[in-house]
Amino acid sequence: MEIRPFKREQDLQNLLKLNEKFVELLSPMSASQFDNINEDNSYVLVAEVDGQFAGFFMLVKSNADYESENFRWFQKRYDNFIYVDRVAVDNDFCGRGIGSEFYQRAFRYAEKNNIDYMFAEIHMDPPNEKSLAFHDSLGFVEEGTATLKGDHHYSLQKKVFNQAAEKSA
């Protein structure tokens, strides 16, 4: 398994194809929407297994002008964070630790860049117990719940990197 930074020319079509495969969980994304997210306001990783595109992980930084109701919910409440916008691992490659490695890389990125928080949301219609347990094992705690995108219920998860920021929030 290789985890590496996203390369647009090499990875965009595979990313969009995998996003479409899981669109009900991730929400639609076109190439132009993806291009609105760039290296100045995002951190995108891809996974390959034996040269095959296996998954991607997309974080959006708090300074992004990103049209996502979920992202905006966090942006109204916090500064200096990264938001887990999308995580997708192709079914053929599940169970190989790709998701865990994506998050470990993201944690190192957050710490290296002095980011205070990482946020994620988990679908709760029905509750995604596997994702809740996974995020709990990584140190996320529930920040709250919300009904977003009309009638979708979410558990809003937070991981704190800077305790001083947390105390002043």
PDB file of C-alpha atoms in Angstrom:
ATOM      1  CA  MET A   1       0.000   0.000   0.000  1.00  0.00           C
ATOM      2  CA  GLU A   2       1.206   3.477  -0.867  1.00  0.00           C
ATOM      3  CA  ILE A   3      -0.337   6.656   0.562  1.00  0.00           C
ATOM      4  CA  ARG A   4       0.717   9.765  -1.316  1.00  0.00           C
ATOM      5  CA  PRO A   5      -0.389  13.317  -2.144  1.00  0.00           C
ATOM      6  CA  PHE A   6      -3.074  13.705  -4.803  1.00  0.00           C
ATOM      7  CA  LYS A   7      -1.797  14.406  -8.342  1.00  0.00           C
ATOM      8  CA  ARG A   8      -4.528  15.977 -10.468  1.00  0.00           C
ATOM      9  CA  GLU A   9      -3.541  14.613 -13.885  1.00  0.00           C
ATOM     10  CA  GLN A  10      -2.992  11.124 -12.548  1.00  0.00           C
ATOM     11  CA  ASP A  11      -5.762  10.866  -9.956  1.00  0.00           C
ATOM     12  CA  LEU A  12      -8.722  13.135 -10.738  1.00  0.00           C
ATOM     13  CA  GLN A  13     -10.743  10.714 -12.872  1.00  0.00           C
ATOM     14  CA  ASN A  14     -10.229   7.854 -10.421  1.00  0.00           C
ATOM     15  CA  LEU A  15     -11.197  10.104  -7.512  1.00  0.00           C
ATOM     16  CA  LEU A  16     -14.387  11.267  -9.246  1.00  0.00           C
ATOM     17  CA  LYS A  17     -15.292   7.706 -10.233  1.00  0.00           C
ATOM     18  CA  LEU A  18     -14.879   6.430  -6.666  1.00  0.00           C
ATOM     19  CA  ASN A  19     -16.772   9.446  -5.318  1.00  0.00           C
ATOM     20  CA  GLU A  20     -19.660   8.607  -7.646  1.00  0.00           C
ATOM     21  CA  LYS A  21     -19.621   4.995  -6.468  1.00  0.00           C
ATOM     22  CA  PHE A  22     -20.229   6.220  -2.898  1.00  0.00           C
ATOM     23  CA  VAL A  23     -22.192   9.375  -3.788  1.00  0.00           C
ATOM     24  CA  GLU A  24     -25.023   8.626  -1.352  1.00  0.00           C
ATOM     25  CA  LEU A  25     -22.548   8.808   1.524  1.00  0.00           C
ATOM     26  CA  LEU A  26     -20.256  11.505   0.132  1.00  0.00           C
ATOM     27  CA  SER A  27     -22.446  13.803  -2.006  1.00  0.00           C
ATOM     28  CA  PRO A  28     -21.833  14.611  -5.671  1.00  0.00           C
ATOM     29  CA  MET A  29     -18.646  16.273  -6.881  1.00  0.00           C
ATOM     30  CA  SER A  30     -17.740  17.358 -10.398  1.00  0.00           C
ATOM     31  CA  ALA A  31     -14.258  18.081 -11.708  1.00  0.00           C
ATOM     32  CA  SER A  32     -14.946  21.834 -11.578  1.00  0.00           C
ATOM     33  CA  GLN A  33     -16.170  21.568  -7.966  1.00  0.00           C
ATOM     34  CA  PHE A  34     -13.036  19.637  -7.078  1.00  0.00           C
ATOM     35  CA  ASP A  35     -10.875  22.212  -8.843  1.00  0.00           C
ATOM     36  CA  ASN A  36     -12.357  24.898  -6.567  1.00  0.00           C
ATOM     37  CA  ILE A  37     -10.569  23.059  -3.771  1.00  0.00           C
ATOM     38  CA  ASN A  38      -6.820  23.506  -4.191  1.00  0.00           C
ATOM     39  CA  GLU A  39      -3.633  22.906  -2.287  1.00  0.00           C
ATOM     40  CA  ASP A  40      -3.937  26.288  -0.551  1.00  0.00           C
ATOM     41  CA  ASN A  41      -7.175  25.276   1.153  1.00  0.00           C
ATOM     42  CA  SER A  42      -7.123  21.484   1.202  1.00  0.00           C
ATOM     43  CA  TYR A  43      -5.060  18.401   1.896  1.00  0.00           C
ATOM     44  CA  VAL A  44      -5.844  15.433  -0.351  1.00  0.00           C
ATOM     45  CA  LEU A  45      -4.270  11.993  -0.162  1.00  0.00           C
ATOM     46  CA  VAL A  46      -4.728   8.924  -2.335  1.00  0.00           C
ATOM     47  CA  ALA A  47      -4.014   5.279  -1.686  1.00  0.00           C
ATOM     48  CA  GLU A  48      -2.717   2.795  -4.209  1.00  0.00           C
ATOM     49  CA  VAL A  49      -2.391  -0.930  -3.802  1.00  0.00           C
ATOM     50  CA  ASP A  50      -0.215  -2.718  -6.354  1.00  0.00           C
ATOM     51  CA  GLY A  51      -0.524   0.303  -8.645  1.00  0.00           C
ATOM     52  CA  GLN A  52      -4.336   0.396  -8.458  1.00  0.00           C
ATOM     53  CA  PHE A  53      -6.234   3.422  -7.173  1.00  0.00           C
ATOM     54  CA  ALA A  54      -7.683   2.214  -3.863  1.00  0.00           C
ATOM     55  CA  GLY A  55      -9.094   5.324  -2.191  1.00  0.00           C
ATOM     56  CA  PHE A  56      -8.838   8.971  -1.331  1.00  0.00           C
ATOM     57  CA  PHE A  57      -9.025  11.248   1.692  1.00  0.00           C
ATOM     58  CA  MET A  58      -9.954  14.912   1.379  1.00  0.00           C
ATOM     59  CA  LEU A  59      -9.524  17.504   4.109  1.00  0.00           C
ATOM     60  CA  VAL A  60     -10.643  21.110   3.709  1.00  0.00           C
ATOM     61  CA  LYS A  61      -8.926  23.864   5.672  1.00  0.00           C
ATOM     62  CA  SER A  62     -10.908  26.394   7.681  1.00  0.00           C
ATOM     63  CA  ASN A  63      -9.898  29.247   5.338  1.00  0.00           C
ATOM     64  CA  ALA A  64     -11.615  27.667   2.311  1.00  0.00           C
ATOM     65  CA  ASP A  65     -14.532  29.269   0.529  1.00  0.00           C
ATOM     66  CA  TYR A  66     -16.273  25.912   0.330  1.00  0.00           C
ATOM     67  CA  GLU A  67     -19.966  25.535  -0.409  1.00  0.00           C
ATOM     68  CA  SER A  68     -20.749  22.707   1.980  1.00  0.00           C
ATOM     69  CA  GLU A  69     -23.457  23.169   4.599  1.00  0.00           C
ATOM     70  CA  ASN A  70     -21.651  20.768   6.909  1.00  0.00           C
ATOM     71  CA  PHE A  71     -18.306  22.587   6.514  1.00  0.00           C
ATOM     72  CA  ARG A  72     -19.996  25.971   7.040  1.00  0.00           C
ATOM     73  CA  TRP A  73     -21.501  24.714  10.317  1.00  0.00           C
ATOM     74  CA  PHE A  74     -17.979  24.214  11.701  1.00  0.00           C
ATOM     75  CA  GLN A  75     -16.620  27.376  10.054  1.00  0.00           C
ATOM     76  CA  LYS A  76     -19.191  29.539  11.881  1.00  0.00           C
ATOM     77  CA  ARG A  77     -18.040  28.169  15.219  1.00  0.00           C
ATOM     78  CA  TYR A  78     -14.268  27.629  14.961  1.00  0.00           C
ATOM     79  CA  ASP A  79     -11.045  28.965  13.469  1.00  0.00           C
ATOM     80  CA  ASN A  80      -7.908  27.061  12.507  1.00  0.00           C
ATOM     81  CA  PHE A  81      -9.249  23.605  11.725  1.00  0.00           C
ATOM     82  CA  ILE A  82      -9.299  20.969   9.053  1.00  0.00           C
ATOM     83  CA  TYR A  83     -12.511  19.262   8.047  1.00  0.00           C
ATOM     84  CA  VAL A  84     -12.771  15.678   6.845  1.00  0.00           C
ATOM     85  CA  ASP A  85     -14.878  16.220   3.745  1.00  0.00           C
ATOM     86  CA  ARG A  86     -14.542  12.858   2.038  1.00  0.00           C
ATOM     87  CA  VAL A  87     -13.049   9.465   2.744  1.00  0.00           C
ATOM     88  CA  ALA A  88     -13.546   6.642   0.277  1.00  0.00           C
ATOM     89  CA  VAL A  89     -11.882   3.265   0.017  1.00  0.00           C
ATOM     90  CA  ASP A  90     -12.892   0.951  -2.789  1.00  0.00           C
ATOM     91  CA  ASN A  91     -14.591  -2.211  -1.532  1.00  0.00           C
ATOM     92  CA  ASP A  92     -11.830  -4.353  -3.064  1.00  0.00           C
ATOM     93  CA  PHE A  93      -9.326  -2.746  -0.674  1.00  0.00           C
ATOM     94  CA  CYS A  94     -11.294  -2.478   2.578  1.00  0.00           C
ATOM     95  CA  GLY A  95      -9.827  -4.016   5.704  1.00  0.00           C
ATOM     96  CA  ARG A  96      -6.221  -3.193   4.813  1.00  0.00           C
ATOM     97  CA  GLY A  97      -5.777  -0.232   7.150  1.00  0.00           C
ATOM     98  CA  ILE A  98      -6.078   2.427   4.446  1.00  0.00           C
ATOM     99  CA  GLY A  99      -8.583   4.543   6.408  1.00  0.00           C
ATOM    100  CA  SER A 100      -6.470   4.374   9.555  1.00  0.00           C
ATOM    101  CA  GLU A 101      -3.365   5.391   7.635  1.00  0.00           C
ATOM    102  CA  PHE A 102      -5.212   8.319   6.025  1.00  0.00           C
ATOM    103  CA  TYR A 103      -6.159   9.596   9.471  1.00  0.00           C
ATOM    104  CA  GLN A 104      -2.667   9.076  10.929  1.00  0.00           C
ATOM    105  CA  ARG A 105      -1.196  11.129   8.073  1.00  0.00           C
ATOM    106  CA  ALA A 106      -3.829  13.810   8.645  1.00  0.00           C
ATOM    107  CA  PHE A 107      -2.998  13.946  12.362  1.00  0.00           C
ATOM    108  CA  ARG A 108       0.692  14.442  11.586  1.00  0.00           C
ATOM    109  CA  TYR A 109      -0.229  17.142   9.052  1.00  0.00           C
ATOM    110  CA  ALA A 110      -2.407  18.935  11.647  1.00  0.00           C
ATOM    111  CA  GLU A 111       0.297  18.829  14.293  1.00  0.00           C
ATOM    112  CA  LYS A 112       3.032  19.945  11.876  1.00  0.00           C
ATOM    113  CA  ASN A 113       0.875  22.883  10.727  1.00  0.00           C
ATOM    114  CA  ASN A 114      -0.300  23.922  14.211  1.00  0.00           C
ATOM    115  CA  ILE A 115      -3.949  23.227  13.450  1.00  0.00           C
ATOM    116  CA  ASP A 116      -6.194  23.334  16.513  1.00  0.00           C
ATOM    117  CA  TYR A 117      -8.988  20.924  15.507  1.00  0.00           C
ATOM    118  CA  MET A 118     -10.089  18.265  13.072  1.00  0.00           C
ATOM    119  CA  PHE A 119     -13.811  17.876  12.431  1.00  0.00           C
ATOM    120  CA  ALA A 120     -15.861  15.160  10.799  1.00  0.00           C
ATOM    121  CA  GLU A 121     -19.502  14.213  10.657  1.00  0.00           C
ATOM    122  CA  ILE A 122     -21.068  10.799  10.711  1.00  0.00           C
ATOM    123  CA  HIS A 123     -24.392   9.930   9.109  1.00  0.00           C
ATOM    124  CA  MET A 124     -26.939   8.857  11.721  1.00  0.00           C
ATOM    125  CA  ASP A 125     -29.838   7.717   9.473  1.00  0.00           C
ATOM    126  CA  PRO A 126     -29.363   4.949  10.553  1.00  0.00           C
ATOM    127  CA  PRO A 127     -26.439   5.371  12.979  1.00  0.00           C
ATOM    128  CA  ASN A 128     -23.156   4.293  11.412  1.00  0.00           C
ATOM    129  CA  GLU A 129     -21.890   2.347  14.429  1.00  0.00           C
ATOM    130  CA  LYS A 130     -18.707   1.235  12.663  1.00  0.00           C
ATOM    131  CA  SER A 131     -17.731   4.813  11.846  1.00  0.00           C
ATOM    132  CA  LEU A 132     -18.656   6.019  15.342  1.00  0.00           C
ATOM    133  CA  ALA A 133     -16.431   3.349  16.914  1.00  0.00           C
ATOM    134  CA  PHE A 134     -13.595   4.068  14.457  1.00  0.00           C
ATOM    135  CA  HIS A 135     -13.631   7.810  15.183  1.00  0.00           C
ATOM    136  CA  ASP A 136     -13.876   7.148  18.926  1.00  0.00           C
ATOM    137  CA  SER A 137     -10.776   4.937  18.715  1.00  0.00           C
ATOM    138  CA  LEU A 138      -8.922   7.844  17.073  1.00  0.00           C
ATOM    139  CA  GLY A 139      -9.786  10.282  19.845  1.00  0.00           C
ATOM    140  CA  PHE A 140     -12.759  12.067  18.310  1.00  0.00           C
ATOM    141  CA  VAL A 141     -15.612  13.153  20.592  1.00  0.00           C
ATOM    142  CA  GLU A 142     -19.098  14.239  19.690  1.00  0.00           C
ATOM    143  CA  GLU A 143     -19.307  18.026  19.502  1.00  0.00           C
ATOM    144  CA  GLY A 144     -23.030  17.948  18.858  1.00  0.00           C
ATOM    145  CA  THR A 145     -25.653  16.774  16.433  1.00  0.00           C
ATOM    146  CA  ALA A 146     -27.256  18.531  13.516  1.00  0.00           C
ATOM    147  CA  THR A 147     -29.834  18.126  10.833  1.00  0.00           C
ATOM    148  CA  LEU A 148     -28.208  19.309   7.639  1.00  0.00           C
ATOM    149  CA  LYS A 149     -28.876  19.015   3.930  1.00  0.00           C
ATOM    150  CA  GLY A 150     -32.593  19.109   4.586  1.00  0.00           C
ATOM    151  CA  ASP A 151     -33.295  16.085   6.714  1.00  0.00           C
ATOM    152  CA  HIS A 152     -30.009  14.222   7.171  1.00  0.00           C
ATOM    153  CA  HIS A 153     -28.966  13.712  10.791  1.00  0.00           C
ATOM    154  CA  TYR A 154     -25.284  13.825  11.715  1.00  0.00           C
ATOM    155  CA  SER A 155     -23.064  13.290  14.711  1.00  0.00           C
ATOM    156  CA  LEU A 156     -20.578  16.157  14.584  1.00  0.00           C
ATOM    157  CA  GLN A 157     -17.190  14.896  15.714  1.00  0.00           C
ATOM    158  CA  LYS A 158     -14.180  16.842  16.976  1.00  0.00           C
ATOM    159  CA  LYS A 159     -10.542  15.955  17.615  1.00  0.00           C
ATOM    160  CA  VAL A 160      -8.543  18.529  19.563  1.00  0.00           C
ATOM    161  CA  PHE A 161      -4.866  19.108  18.789  1.00  0.00           C
ATOM    162  CA  ASN A 162      -4.402  22.340  20.754  1.00  0.00           C
ATOM    163  CA  GLN A 163      -5.733  22.191  24.318  1.00  0.00           C
ATOM    164  CA  ALA A 164      -5.117  25.924  24.823  1.00  0.00           C
ATOM    165  CA  ALA A 165      -7.456  26.738  21.922  1.00  0.00           C
ATOM    166  CA  GLU A 166     -10.035  24.357  23.354  1.00  0.00           C
ATOM    167  CA  LYS A 167      -9.949  26.072  26.750  1.00  0.00           C
ATOM    168  CA  SER A 168     -10.495  29.493  25.188  1.00  0.00           C
ATOM    169  CA  ALA A 169     -13.302  28.317  22.866  1.00  0.00           C
TER     170      ALA A 169
END
